[in-house]
Short mmCIF file of C-alpha atoms and ligand atoms in Angstrom, two decimals:
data_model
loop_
_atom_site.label_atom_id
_atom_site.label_comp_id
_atom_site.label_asym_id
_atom_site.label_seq_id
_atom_site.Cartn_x
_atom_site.Cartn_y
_atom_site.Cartn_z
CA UNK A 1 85.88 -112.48 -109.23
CA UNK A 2 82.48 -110.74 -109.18
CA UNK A 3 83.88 -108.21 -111.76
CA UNK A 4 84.60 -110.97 -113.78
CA UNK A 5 81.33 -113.03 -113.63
CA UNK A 6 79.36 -109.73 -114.69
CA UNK A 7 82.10 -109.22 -117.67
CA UNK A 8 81.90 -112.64 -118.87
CA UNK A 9 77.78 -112.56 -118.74
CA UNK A 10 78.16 -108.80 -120.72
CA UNK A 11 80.62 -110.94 -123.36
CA UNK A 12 77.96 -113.82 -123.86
CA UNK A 13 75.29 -110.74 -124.58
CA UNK A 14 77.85 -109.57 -127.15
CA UNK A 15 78.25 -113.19 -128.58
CA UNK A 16 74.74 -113.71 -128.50
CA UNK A 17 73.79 -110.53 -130.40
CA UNK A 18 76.93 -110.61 -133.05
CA UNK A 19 75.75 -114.18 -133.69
CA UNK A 20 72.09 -112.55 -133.99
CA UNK A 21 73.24 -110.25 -136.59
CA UNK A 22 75.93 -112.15 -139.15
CA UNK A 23 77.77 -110.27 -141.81
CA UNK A 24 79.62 -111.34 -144.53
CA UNK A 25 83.47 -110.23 -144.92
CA UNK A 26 83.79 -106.51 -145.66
CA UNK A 27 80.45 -105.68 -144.42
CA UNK A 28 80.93 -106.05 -140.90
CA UNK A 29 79.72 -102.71 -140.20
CA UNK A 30 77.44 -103.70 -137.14
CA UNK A 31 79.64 -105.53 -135.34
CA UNK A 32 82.79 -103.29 -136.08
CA UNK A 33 80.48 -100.74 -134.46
CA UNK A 34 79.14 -102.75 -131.19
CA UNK A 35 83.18 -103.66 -131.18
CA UNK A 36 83.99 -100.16 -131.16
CA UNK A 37 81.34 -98.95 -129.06
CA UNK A 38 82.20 -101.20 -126.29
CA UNK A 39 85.48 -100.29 -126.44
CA UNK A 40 84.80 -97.34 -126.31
CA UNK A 41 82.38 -97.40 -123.59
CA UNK A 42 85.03 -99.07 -121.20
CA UNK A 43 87.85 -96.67 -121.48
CA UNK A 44 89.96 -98.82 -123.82
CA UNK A 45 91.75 -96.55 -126.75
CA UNK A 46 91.00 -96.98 -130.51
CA UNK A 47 93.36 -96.11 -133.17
CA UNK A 48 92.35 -94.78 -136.07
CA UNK A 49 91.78 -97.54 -138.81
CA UNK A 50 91.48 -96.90 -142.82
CA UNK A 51 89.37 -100.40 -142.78
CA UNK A 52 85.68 -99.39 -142.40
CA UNK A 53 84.74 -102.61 -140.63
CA UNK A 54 88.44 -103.13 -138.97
CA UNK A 55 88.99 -101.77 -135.47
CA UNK A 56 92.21 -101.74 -133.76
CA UNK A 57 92.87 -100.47 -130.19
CA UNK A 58 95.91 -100.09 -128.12
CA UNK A 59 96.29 -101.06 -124.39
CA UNK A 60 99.60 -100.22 -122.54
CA UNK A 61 102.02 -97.14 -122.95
CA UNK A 62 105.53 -96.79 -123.29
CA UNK A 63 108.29 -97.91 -126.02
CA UNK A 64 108.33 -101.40 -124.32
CA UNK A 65 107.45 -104.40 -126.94
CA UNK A 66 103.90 -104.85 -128.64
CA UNK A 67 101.94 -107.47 -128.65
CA UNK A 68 99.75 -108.01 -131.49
CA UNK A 69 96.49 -109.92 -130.69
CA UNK A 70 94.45 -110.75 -133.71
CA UNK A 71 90.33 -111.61 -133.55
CA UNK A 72 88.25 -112.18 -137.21
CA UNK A 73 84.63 -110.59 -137.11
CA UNK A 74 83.52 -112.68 -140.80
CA UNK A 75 80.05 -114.80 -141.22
CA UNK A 76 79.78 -117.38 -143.76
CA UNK A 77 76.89 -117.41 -146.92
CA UNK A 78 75.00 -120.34 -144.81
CA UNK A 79 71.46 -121.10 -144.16
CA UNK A 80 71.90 -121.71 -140.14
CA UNK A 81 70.35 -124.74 -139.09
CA UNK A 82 70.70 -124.78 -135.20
CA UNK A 83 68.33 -124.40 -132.31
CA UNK A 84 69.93 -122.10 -130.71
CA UNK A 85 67.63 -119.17 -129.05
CA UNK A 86 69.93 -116.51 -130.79
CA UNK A 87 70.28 -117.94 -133.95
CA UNK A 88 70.97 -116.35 -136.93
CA UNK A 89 68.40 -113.55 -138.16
CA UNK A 90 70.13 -112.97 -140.88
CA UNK A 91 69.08 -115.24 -144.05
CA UNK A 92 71.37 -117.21 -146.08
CA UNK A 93 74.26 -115.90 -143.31
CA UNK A 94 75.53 -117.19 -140.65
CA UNK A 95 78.24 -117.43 -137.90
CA UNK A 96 80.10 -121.02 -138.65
CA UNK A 97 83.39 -120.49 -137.93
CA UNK A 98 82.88 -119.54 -134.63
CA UNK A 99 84.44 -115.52 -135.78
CA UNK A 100 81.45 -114.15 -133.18
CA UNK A 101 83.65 -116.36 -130.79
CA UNK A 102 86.56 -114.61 -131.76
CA UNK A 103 85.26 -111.31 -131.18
CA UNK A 104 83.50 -111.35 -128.67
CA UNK A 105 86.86 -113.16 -126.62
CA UNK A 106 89.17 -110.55 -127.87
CA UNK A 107 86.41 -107.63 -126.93
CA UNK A 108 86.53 -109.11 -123.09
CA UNK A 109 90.62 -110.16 -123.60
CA UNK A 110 90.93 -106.03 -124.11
CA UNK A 111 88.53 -105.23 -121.24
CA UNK A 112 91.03 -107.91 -118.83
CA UNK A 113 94.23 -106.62 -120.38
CA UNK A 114 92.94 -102.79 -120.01
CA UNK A 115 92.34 -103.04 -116.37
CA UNK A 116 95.84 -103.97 -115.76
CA UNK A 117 97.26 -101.69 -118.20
CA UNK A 118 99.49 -99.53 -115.76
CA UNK A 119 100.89 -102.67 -114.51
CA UNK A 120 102.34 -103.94 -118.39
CA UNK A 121 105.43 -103.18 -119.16
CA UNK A 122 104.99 -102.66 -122.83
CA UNK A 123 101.20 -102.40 -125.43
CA UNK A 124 99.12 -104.68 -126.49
CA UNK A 125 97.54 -103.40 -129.71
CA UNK A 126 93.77 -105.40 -130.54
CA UNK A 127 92.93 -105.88 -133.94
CA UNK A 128 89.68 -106.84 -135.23
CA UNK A 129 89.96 -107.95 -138.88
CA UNK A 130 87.15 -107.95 -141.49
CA UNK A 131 87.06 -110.85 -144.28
CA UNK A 132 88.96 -114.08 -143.19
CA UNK A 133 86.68 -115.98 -145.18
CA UNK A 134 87.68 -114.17 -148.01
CA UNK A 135 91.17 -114.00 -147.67
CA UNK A 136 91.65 -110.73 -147.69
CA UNK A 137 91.45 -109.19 -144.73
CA UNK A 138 94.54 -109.73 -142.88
CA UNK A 139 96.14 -108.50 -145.95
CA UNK A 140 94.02 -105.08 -145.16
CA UNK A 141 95.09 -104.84 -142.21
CA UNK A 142 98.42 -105.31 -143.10
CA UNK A 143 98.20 -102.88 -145.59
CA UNK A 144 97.16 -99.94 -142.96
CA UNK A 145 100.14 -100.04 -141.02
CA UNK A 146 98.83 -100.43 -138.02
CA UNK A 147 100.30 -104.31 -137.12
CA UNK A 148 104.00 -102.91 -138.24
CA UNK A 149 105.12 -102.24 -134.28
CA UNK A 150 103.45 -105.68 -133.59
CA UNK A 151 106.76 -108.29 -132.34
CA UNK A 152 104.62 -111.26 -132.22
CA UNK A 153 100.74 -111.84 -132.74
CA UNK A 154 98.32 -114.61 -131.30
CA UNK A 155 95.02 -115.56 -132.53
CA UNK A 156 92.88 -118.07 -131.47
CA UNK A 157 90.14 -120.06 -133.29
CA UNK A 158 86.92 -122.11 -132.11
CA UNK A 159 87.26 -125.74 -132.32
CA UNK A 160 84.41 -128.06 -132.14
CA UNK A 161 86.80 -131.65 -131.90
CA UNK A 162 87.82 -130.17 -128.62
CA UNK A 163 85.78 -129.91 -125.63
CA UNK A 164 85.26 -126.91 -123.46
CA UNK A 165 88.32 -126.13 -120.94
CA UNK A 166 90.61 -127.62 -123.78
CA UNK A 167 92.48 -125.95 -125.90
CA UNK A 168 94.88 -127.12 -128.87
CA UNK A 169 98.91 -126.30 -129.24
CA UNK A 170 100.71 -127.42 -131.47
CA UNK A 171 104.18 -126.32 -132.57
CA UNK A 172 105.19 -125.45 -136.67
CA UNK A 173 102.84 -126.37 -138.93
CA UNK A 174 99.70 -126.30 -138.50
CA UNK A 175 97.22 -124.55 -141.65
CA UNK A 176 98.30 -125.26 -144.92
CA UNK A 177 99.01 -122.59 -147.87
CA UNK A 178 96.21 -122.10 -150.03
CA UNK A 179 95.92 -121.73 -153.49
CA UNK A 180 93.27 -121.75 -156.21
CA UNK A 181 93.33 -122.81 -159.54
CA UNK A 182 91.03 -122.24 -163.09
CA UNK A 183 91.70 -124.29 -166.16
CA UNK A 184 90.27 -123.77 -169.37
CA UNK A 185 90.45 -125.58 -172.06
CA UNK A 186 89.74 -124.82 -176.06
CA UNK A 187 89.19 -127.05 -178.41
CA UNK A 188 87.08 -126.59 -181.45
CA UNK A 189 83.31 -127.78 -181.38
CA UNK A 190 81.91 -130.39 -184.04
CA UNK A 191 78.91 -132.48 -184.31
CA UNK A 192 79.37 -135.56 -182.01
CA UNK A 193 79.12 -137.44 -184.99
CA UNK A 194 82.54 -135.78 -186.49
CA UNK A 195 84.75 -135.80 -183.76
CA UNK A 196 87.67 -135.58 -186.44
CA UNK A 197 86.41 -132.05 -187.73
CA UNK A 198 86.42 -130.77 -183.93
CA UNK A 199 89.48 -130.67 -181.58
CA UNK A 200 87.39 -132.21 -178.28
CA UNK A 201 88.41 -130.70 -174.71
CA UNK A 202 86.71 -133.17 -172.43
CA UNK A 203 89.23 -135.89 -172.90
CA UNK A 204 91.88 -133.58 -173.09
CA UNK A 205 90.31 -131.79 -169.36
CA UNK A 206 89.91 -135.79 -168.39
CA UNK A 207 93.64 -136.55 -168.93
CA UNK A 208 94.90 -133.50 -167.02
CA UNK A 209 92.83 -134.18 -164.14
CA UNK A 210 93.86 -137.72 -163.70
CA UNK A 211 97.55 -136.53 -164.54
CA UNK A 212 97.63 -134.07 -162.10
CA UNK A 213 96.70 -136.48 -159.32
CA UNK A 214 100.60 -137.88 -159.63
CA UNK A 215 101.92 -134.61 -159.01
CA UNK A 216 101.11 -135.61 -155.27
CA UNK A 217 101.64 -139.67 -155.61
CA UNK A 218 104.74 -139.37 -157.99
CA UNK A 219 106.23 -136.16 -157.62
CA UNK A 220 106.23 -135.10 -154.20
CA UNK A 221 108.28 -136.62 -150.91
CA UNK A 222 105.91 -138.51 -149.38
CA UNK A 223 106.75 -137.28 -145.95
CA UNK A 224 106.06 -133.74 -147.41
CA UNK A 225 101.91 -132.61 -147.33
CA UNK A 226 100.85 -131.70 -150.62
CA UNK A 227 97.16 -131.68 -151.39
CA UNK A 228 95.68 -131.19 -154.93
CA UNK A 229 91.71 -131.59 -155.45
CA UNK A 230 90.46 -130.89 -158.69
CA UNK A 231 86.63 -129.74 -157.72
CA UNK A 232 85.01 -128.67 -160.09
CA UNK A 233 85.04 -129.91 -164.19
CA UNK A 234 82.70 -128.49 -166.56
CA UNK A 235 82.34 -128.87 -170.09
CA UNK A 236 79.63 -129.34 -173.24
CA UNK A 237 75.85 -129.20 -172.49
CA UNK A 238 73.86 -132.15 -174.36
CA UNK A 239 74.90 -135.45 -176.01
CA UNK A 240 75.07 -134.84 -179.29
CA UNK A 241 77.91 -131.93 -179.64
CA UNK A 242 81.38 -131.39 -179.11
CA UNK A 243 82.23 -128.78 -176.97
CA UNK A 244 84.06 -125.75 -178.38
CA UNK A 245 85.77 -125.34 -174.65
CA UNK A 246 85.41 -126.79 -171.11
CA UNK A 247 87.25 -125.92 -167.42
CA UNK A 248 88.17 -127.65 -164.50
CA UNK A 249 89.40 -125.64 -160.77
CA UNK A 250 90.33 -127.00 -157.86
CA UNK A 251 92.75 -126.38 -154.84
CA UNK A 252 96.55 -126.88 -153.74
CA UNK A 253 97.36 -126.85 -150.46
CA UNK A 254 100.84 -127.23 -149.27
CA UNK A 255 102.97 -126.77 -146.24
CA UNK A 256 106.21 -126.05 -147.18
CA UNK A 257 107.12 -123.05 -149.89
CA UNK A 258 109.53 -124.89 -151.78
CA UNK A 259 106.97 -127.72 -152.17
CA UNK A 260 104.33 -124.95 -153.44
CA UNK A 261 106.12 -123.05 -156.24
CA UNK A 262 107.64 -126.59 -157.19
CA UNK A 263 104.16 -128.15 -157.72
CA UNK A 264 102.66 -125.02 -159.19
CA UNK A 265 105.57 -125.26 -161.82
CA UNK A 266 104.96 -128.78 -162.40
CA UNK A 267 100.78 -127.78 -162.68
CA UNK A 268 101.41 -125.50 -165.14
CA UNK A 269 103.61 -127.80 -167.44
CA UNK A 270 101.25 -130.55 -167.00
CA UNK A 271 98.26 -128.47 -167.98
CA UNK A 272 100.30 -127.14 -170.77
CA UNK A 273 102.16 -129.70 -172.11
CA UNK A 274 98.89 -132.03 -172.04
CA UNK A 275 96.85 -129.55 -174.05
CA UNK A 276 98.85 -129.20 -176.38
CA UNK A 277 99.77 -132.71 -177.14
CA UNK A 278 96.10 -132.55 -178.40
CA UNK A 279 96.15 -129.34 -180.33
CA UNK A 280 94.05 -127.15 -177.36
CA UNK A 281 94.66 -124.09 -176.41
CA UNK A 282 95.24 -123.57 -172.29
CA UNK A 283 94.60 -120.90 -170.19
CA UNK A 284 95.68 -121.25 -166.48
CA UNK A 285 94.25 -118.73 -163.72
CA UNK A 286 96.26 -119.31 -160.77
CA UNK A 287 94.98 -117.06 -157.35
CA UNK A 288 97.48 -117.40 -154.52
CA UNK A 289 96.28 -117.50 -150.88
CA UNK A 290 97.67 -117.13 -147.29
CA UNK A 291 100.69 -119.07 -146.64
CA UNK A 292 101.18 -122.21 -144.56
CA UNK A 293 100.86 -121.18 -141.03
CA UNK A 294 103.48 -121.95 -138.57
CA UNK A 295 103.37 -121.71 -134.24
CA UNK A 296 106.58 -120.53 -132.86
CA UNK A 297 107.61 -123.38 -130.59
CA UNK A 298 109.04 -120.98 -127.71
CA UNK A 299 105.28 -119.29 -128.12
CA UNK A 300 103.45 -122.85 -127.91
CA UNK A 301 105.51 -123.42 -124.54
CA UNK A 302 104.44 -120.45 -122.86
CA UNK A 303 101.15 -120.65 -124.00
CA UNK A 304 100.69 -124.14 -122.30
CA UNK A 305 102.25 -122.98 -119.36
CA UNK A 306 99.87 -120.06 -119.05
CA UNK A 307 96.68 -122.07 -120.05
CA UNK A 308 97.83 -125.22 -117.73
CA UNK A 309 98.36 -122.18 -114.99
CA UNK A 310 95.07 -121.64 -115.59
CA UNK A 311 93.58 -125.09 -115.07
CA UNK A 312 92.84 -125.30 -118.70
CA UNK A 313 93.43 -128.94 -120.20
CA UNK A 314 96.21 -128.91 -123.37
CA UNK A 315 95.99 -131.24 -126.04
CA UNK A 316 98.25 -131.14 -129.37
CA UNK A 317 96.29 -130.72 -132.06
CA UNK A 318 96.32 -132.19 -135.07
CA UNK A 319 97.54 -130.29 -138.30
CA UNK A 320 94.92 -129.26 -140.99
CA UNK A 321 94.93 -128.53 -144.89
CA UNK A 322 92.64 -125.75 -144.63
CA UNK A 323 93.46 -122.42 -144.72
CA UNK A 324 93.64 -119.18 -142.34
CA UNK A 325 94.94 -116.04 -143.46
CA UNK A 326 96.73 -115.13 -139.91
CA UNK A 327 99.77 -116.83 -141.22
CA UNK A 328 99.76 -113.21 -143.48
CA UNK A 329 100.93 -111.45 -140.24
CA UNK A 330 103.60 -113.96 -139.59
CA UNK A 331 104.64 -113.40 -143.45
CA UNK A 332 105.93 -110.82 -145.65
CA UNK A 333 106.70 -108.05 -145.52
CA UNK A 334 107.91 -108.42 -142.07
CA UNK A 335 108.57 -112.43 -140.56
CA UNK A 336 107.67 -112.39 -136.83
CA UNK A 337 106.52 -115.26 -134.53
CA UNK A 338 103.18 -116.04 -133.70
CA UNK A 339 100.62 -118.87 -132.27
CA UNK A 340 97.29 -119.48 -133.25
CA UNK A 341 95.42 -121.78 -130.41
CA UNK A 342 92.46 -123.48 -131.07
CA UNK A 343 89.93 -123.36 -128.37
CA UNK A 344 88.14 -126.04 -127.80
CA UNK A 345 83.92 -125.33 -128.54
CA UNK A 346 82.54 -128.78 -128.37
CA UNK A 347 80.60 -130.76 -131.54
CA UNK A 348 79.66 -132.44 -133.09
CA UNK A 349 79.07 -130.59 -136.14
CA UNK A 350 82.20 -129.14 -138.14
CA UNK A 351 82.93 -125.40 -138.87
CA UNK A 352 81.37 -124.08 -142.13
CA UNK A 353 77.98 -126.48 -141.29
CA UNK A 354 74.55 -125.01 -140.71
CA UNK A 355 74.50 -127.00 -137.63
CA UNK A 356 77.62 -125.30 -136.05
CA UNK A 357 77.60 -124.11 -132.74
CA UNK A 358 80.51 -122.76 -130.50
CA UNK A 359 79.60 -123.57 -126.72
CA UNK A 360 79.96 -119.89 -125.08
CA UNK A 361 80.88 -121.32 -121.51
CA UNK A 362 84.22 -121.42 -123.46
CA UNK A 363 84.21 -117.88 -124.01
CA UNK A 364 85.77 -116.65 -121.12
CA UNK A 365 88.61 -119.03 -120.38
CA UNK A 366 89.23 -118.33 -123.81
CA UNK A 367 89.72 -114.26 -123.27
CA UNK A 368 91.47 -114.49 -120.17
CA UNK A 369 93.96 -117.20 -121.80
CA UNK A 370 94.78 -114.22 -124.27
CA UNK A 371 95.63 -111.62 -121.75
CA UNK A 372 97.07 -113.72 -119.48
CA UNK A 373 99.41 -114.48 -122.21
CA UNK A 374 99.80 -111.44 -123.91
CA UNK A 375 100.65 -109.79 -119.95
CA UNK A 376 103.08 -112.88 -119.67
CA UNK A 377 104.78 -112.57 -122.88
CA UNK A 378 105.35 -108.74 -122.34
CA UNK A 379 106.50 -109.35 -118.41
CA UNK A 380 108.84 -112.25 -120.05
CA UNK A 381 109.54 -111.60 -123.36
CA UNK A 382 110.73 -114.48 -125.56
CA UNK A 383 114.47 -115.55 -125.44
CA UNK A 384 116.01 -117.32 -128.21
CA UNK A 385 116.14 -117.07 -131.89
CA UNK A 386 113.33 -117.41 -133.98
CA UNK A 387 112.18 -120.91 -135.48
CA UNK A 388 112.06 -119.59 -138.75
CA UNK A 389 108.76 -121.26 -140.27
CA UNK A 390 110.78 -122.81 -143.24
ZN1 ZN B 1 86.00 -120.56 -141.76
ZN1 ZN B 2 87.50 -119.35 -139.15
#
């Protein structure tokens, strides 16, 4: 107990200092470092990673199963606007997703898991992934290899609607797909005056926006979650002159596959067949996110078990359409099962606002959830078939 009330006031340095010092994705170099250097420092073995702000370690030995256990080290372009004493000194950056959280709980889950490590009965391998925010960084991490021996993965994310010693489960769905979306438009540009010598965008960018709004009300099962927002429409610059071209973008977010290359289809025809009703040329840019993300229902069990064993309070949470690119390691190339558990951070303010904060009494509970139920799925590993996400 003493050995873990001096780890868990070492973590809240870590969190304290990794919130201190926010990086954007890809240039985590700092805190891949401290990651790696307390590691390092505590006996705990690092593979080597191509990703120069990605650090992966292994706890365990033997050709038993492998746990993959997944933390996101990101800050967000954001002015912080907390009181906190170790706000962020970085400007324009901070920590508002709560990914210092996640590091600095997966740092003291490896610390936990590494001081039992002749007792497990298979390896845990830790990996610390650069650029959620982006989207790109579980797909890095992918790409090196290193998650391939991984038979399930858990992550776990800060949630501020939750209060600390909660934590959310909740089985299949619960992070949408993302994808993003660029319209332009081209007309020809006239003098306001002689709209019949120009071919005018903005009512032509007008009618697709309005028209793509039924591809949700009129085209999809209403039981079926399919979000489009158009965002952002931009076209012409005074009042006197016909623009020459103009652009909208926006988001889909879906939760089924089917439902996602159906309604991109339908985008595309609607876009299309719209602009050319009125003579203007269309160009779609269409930039494909992380897929929905589903929690394995046999791994939402367990985890309940282990967190109620713990004395932590469950709740189900609620499904959301935003986006998290873990559901990559549950994905191609190789399907496996995973969980994602939101930890509950306490409020008010939402993740991505300057006022964010991520109460660090949760930190611990939080890291000794993980290798309690990493150490429990590797003592008891899962029986049953996969639920297959679709
Ligand atoms: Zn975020
Ligand atoms: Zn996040």
């Amino acid at each position: 107990m003493k050995q873990n009330e001096s780890l868990a006031r070492e973590q809240r340095g870590w969190f304290e200092a990794i919130h201190r010092h926010p990086e954007l994705g890809n240039e985590e170099f700092e805190t891949a470092a401290l990651v790696r250097q307390v590691l390092t420092a505590h006996g705990i073995r690092l593979l080597p990673c191509a990703l120069p702000t990605g650090v992966v370690c292994e706890i365990g030995h033997g050709d038993g199963p492998v746990i993959g256990l997944r933390a996101d080290m990101d800050a967000l372009p954001i002015q912080e606007e907390t009181d906190l004493p170790y706000r962020s000194e970085v400007p324009g950056c901070m920590h508002a997703c709560g990914h210092d959280f996640h590091t600095a709980a997966l740092m003291a889950a490896a610390i936990l898991l590494h001081e039992a490590e002749d007792t497990l009965p298979g390896r845990v391998r830790l990996f610390f992934q650069p650029a959620e925010e982006i989207t790109d960084g579980a797909l890095q991490m992918i790409r090196t290899g290193l998650t391939d021996p991984a038979e399930l993965m858990l992550s776990l994310h800060t949630y501020p609607f939750l209060e600390p010693g909660t934590v959310g489960i909740r089985e299949g769905a619960v992070m949408a797909a993302v994808d993003q979306f660029k319209v332009t438009v081209t007309g020809r540009g006239a003098h306001a005056a002689s709209p019949h010598l120009g071919l005018d965008p903005i009512p032509v960018l007008a009618e697709i926006t309005l028209a793509l709004q039924t591809l949700v009300s009129r085209r999809s099962d209403p039981f079926d979650q399919v979000l489009l927002s158009v965002t952002h429409l931009e076209a012409g610059n005074t009042w006197n002159v016909i623009p020459e071209r103009g652009e909208l973008e926006g988001t889909l977010r879906t939760l089924v596959p089917e439902s996602r290359a159906a309604t991109r289809e339908r985008f595309h025809r609607v876009c299309r067949g719209i602009s050319e009703a009125h003579g203007c040329a269309c160009e779609i840019t269409w930039m494909a996110g992380p897929p929905a993300l589903y929690n394995d229902v046999r791994l939402c069990e367990r985890a309940k078990a282990v967190a109620e064993g713990l004395g932590l309070r469950v709740e189900r949470q609620p499904c959301s359409m935003g986006g998290e690119d873990f559901s990559e390691y549950l994905d191609a190339p190789r399907k496996r099962p995973g969980i994602f558990i939101r930890i509950g951070t306490g409020g008010p303010y939402a993740s991505h606002h300057p006022r964010f904060t991520a109460a660090p009494e949760a930190l611990f509970p939080a890291s000794v959830l993980m290798a309690e139920l990493a150490k429990s799925l590797l003592n008891n590993p899962l029986t049953g078939g996969a639920n297959d996400a679709d």
